[in-house]
mmCIF file of C-alpha atoms in Angstrom:
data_model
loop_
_atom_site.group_PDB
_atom_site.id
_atom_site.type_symbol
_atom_site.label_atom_id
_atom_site.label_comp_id
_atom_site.label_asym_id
_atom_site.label_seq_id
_atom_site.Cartn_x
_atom_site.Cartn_y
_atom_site.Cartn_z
ATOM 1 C CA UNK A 1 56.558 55.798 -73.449
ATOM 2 C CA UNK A 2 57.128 55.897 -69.509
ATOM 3 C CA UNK A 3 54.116 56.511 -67.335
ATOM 4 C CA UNK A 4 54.697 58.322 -64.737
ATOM 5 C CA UNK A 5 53.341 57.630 -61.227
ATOM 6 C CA UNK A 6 52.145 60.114 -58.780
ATOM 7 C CA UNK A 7 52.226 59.338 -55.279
ATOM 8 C CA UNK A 8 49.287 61.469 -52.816
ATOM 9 C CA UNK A 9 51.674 61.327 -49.717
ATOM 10 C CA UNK A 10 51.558 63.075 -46.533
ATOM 11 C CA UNK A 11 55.439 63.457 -44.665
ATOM 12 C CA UNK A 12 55.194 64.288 -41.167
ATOM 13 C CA UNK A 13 56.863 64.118 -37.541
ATOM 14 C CA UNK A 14 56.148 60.520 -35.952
ATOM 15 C CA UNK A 15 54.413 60.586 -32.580
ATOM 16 C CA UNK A 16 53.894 58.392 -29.963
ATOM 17 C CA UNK A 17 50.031 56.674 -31.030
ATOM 18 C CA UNK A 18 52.571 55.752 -34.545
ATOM 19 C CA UNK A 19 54.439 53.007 -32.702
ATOM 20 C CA UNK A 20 52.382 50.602 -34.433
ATOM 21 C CA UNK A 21 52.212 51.641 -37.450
ATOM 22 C CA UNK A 22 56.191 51.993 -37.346
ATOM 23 C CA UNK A 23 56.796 48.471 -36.071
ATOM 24 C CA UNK A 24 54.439 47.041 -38.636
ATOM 25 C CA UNK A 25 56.622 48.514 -41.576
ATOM 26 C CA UNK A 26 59.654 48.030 -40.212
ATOM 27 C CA UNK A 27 58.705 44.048 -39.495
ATOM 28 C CA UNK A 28 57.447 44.261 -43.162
ATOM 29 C CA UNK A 29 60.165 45.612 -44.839
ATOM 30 C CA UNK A 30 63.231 43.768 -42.924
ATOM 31 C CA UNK A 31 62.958 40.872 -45.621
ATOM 32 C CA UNK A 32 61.712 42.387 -48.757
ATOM 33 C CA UNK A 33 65.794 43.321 -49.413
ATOM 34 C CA UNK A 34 68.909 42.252 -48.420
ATOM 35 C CA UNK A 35 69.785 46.128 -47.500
ATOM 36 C CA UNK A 36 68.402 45.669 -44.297
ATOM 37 C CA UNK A 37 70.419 45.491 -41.287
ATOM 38 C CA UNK A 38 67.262 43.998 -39.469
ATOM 39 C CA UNK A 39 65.878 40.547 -40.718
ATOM 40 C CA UNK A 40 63.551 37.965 -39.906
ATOM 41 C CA UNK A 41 64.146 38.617 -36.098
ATOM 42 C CA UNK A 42 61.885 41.511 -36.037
ATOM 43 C CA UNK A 43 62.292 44.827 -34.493
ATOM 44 C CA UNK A 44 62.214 42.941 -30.746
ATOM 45 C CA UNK A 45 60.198 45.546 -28.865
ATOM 46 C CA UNK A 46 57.015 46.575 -27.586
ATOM 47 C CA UNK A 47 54.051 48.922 -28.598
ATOM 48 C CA UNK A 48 54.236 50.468 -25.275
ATOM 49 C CA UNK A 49 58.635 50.652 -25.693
ATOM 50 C CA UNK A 50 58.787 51.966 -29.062
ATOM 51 C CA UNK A 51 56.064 54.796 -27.808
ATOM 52 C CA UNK A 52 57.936 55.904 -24.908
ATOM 53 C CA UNK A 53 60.981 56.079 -27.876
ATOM 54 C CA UNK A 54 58.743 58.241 -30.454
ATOM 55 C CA UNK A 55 57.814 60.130 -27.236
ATOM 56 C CA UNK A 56 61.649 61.285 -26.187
ATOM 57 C CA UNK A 57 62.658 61.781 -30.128
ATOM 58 C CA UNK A 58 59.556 63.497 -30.698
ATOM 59 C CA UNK A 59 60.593 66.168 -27.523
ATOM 60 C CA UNK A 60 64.056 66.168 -28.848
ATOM 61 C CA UNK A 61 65.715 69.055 -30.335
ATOM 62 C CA UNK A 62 68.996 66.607 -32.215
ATOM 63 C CA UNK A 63 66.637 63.429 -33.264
ATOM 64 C CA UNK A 64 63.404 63.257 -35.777
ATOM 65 C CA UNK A 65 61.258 60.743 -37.137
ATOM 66 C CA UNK A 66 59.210 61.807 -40.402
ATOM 67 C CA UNK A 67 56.932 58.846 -41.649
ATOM 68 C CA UNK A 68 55.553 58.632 -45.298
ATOM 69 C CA UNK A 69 52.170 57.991 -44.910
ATOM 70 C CA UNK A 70 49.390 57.491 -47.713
ATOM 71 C CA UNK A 71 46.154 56.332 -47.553
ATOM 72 C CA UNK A 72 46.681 56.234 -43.512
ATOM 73 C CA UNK A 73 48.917 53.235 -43.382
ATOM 74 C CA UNK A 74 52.752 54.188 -43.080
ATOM 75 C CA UNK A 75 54.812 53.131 -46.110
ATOM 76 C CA UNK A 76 58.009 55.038 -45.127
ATOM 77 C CA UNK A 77 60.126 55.983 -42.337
ATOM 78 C CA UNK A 78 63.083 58.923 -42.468
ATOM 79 C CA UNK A 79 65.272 59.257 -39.421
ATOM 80 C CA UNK A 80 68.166 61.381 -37.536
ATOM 81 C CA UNK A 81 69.530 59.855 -34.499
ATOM 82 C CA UNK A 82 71.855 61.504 -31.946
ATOM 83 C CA UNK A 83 73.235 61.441 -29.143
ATOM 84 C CA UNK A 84 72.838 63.529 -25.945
ATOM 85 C CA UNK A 85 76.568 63.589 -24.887
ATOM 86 C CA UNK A 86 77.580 67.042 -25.085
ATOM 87 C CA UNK A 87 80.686 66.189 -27.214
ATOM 88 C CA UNK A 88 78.986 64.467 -29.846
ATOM 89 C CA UNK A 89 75.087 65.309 -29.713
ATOM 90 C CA UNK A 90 76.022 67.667 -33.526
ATOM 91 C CA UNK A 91 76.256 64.127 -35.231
ATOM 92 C CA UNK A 92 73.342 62.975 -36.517
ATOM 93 C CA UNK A 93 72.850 59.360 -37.843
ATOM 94 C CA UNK A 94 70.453 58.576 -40.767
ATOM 95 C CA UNK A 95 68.300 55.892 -41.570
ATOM 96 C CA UNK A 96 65.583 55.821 -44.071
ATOM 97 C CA UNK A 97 63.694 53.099 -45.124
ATOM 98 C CA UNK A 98 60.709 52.629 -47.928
ATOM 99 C CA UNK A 99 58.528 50.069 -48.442
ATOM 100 C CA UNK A 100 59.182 48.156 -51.775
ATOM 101 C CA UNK A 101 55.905 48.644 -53.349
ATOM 102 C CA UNK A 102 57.000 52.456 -53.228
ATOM 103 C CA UNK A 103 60.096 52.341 -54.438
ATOM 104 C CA UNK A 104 61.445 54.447 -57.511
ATOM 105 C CA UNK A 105 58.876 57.444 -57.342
ATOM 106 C CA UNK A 106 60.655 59.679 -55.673
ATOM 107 C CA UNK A 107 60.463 59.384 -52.074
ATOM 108 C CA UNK A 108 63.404 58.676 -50.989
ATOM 109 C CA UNK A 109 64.880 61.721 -52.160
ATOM 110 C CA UNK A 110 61.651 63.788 -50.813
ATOM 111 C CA UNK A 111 62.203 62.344 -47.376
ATOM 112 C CA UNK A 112 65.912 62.827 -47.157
ATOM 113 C CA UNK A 113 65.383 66.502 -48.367
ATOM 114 C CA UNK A 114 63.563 66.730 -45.596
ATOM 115 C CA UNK A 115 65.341 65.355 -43.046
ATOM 116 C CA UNK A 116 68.204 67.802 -44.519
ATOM 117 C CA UNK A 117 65.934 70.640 -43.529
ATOM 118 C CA UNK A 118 65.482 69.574 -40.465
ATOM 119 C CA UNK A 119 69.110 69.340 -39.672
ATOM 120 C CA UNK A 120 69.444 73.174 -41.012
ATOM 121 C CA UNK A 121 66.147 74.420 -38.507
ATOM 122 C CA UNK A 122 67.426 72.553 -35.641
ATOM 123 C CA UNK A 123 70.683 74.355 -34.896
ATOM 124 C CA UNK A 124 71.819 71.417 -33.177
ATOM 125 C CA UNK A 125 72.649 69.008 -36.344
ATOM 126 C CA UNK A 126 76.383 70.450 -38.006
ATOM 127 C CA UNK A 127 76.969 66.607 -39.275
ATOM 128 C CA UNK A 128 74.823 63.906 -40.928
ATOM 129 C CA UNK A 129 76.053 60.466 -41.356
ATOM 130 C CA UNK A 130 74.808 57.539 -42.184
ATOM 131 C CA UNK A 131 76.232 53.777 -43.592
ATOM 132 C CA UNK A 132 75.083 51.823 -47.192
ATOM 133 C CA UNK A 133 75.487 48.588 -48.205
ATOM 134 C CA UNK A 134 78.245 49.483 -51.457
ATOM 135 C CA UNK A 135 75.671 46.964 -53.511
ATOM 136 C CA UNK A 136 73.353 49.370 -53.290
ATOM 137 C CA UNK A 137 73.735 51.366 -56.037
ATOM 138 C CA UNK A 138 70.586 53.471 -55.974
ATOM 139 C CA UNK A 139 70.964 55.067 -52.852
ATOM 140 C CA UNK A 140 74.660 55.632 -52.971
ATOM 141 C CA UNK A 141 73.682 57.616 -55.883
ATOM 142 C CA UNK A 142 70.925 59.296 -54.241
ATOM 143 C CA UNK A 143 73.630 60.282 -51.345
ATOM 144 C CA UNK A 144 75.924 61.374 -53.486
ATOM 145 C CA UNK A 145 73.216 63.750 -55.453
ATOM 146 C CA UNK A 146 72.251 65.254 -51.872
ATOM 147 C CA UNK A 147 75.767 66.061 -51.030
ATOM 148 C CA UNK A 148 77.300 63.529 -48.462
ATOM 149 C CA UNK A 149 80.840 62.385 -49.599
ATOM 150 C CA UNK A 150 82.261 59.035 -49.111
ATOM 151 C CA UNK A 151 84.632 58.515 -46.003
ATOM 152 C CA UNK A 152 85.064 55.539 -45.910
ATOM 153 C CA UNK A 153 84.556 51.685 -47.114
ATOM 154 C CA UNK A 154 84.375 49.118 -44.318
ATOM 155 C CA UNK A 155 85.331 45.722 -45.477
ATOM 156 C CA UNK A 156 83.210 42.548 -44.093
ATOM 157 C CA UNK A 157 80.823 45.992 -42.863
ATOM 158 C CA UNK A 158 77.442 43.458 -42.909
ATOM 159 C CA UNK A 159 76.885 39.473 -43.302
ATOM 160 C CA UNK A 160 73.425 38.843 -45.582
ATOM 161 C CA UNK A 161 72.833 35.659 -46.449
ATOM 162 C CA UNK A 162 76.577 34.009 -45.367
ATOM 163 C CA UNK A 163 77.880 36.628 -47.683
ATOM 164 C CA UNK A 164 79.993 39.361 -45.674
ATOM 165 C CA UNK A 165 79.937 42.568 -48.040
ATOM 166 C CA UNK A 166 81.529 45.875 -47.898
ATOM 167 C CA UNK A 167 79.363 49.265 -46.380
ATOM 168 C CA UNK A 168 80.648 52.595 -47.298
ATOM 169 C CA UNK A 169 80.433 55.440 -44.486
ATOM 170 C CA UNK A 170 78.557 58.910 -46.073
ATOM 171 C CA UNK A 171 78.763 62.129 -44.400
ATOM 172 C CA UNK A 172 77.565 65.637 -45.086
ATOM 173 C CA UNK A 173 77.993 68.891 -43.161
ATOM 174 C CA UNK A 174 75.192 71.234 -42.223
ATOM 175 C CA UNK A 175 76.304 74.612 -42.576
#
């Protein structure tokens, strides 16, 4: 018989007094897998710098942050990142990442419905995209389930560990 875990999880926009908290999981989580694109080097900015960046993405109306917070300590971040050229600022760019102790309950697919609804409110958003390791099984499946379609598979896409593997390009269309 499988237990099954329940998670007491609040999902909510990031703000500026989070830089902290999301440097401190994003340090934390850049070695616990090889999925990564950040390792031991660390995120490489400030408190103050990665406020001023929740600040302008917070005020932004093409770019969230949702964190995954429980107990009060962030344990998940959920992003879309665009640009504000005129001629691309529709594309948005995904990132997610959960920390490993939280993995397989769920929340990756909460947070990236999520960030799908976001895309729909903000009348900005008309493409997500985003890049996975092809190892990764999991979430290519999880993409797949939510709708994005495979464009494209980038040989050599990431080096882990002296090992150069392939990435595969998602996208989906907000419509």
């Amino acid at each position: 018989m499988v237990k099954e875990q329940t998670l007491d999880c609040i999902i909510r926009e990031a703000i500026p007094d989070d830089a902290e908290a999301v440097i401190d999981l994003l340090n934390r989580t850049a070695t616990q897998t090889g999925f990564m694109t950040q390792g031991e080097e660390g995120l490489g900015i400030t408190v103050a710098e990665e406020a001023e960046e929740l600040d302008k993405i917070y005020h932004s109306d093409n770019n969230t942050i949702l964190l995954a917070v429980v107990d009060g300590q962030v344990i998940g971040i959920a992003s879309i990142h665009a640009s504000s050229k005129p001629k691309i600022r529709h594309i948005g760019d995904i990132g997610i990442v959960i920390d490993k102790d939280y993995w397989g309950m769920g929340l990756g697919r909460v947070m990236m419905e999520d960030l799908i609804d976001w895309a729909q409110e903000s009348e900005v958003i008309k493409r997500l995209q985003l890049q996975v390791q092809h190892r990764n099984t999991r979430a290519r499946a999880l993409y797949d389930s939510l709708g994005f379609d495979l464009e494209a598979i980038m040989k050599y896409g990431v080096k882990d560990a002296g090992e150069y593997l392939d990435v595969c390009q998602m996208s989906r269309l907000v419509l």
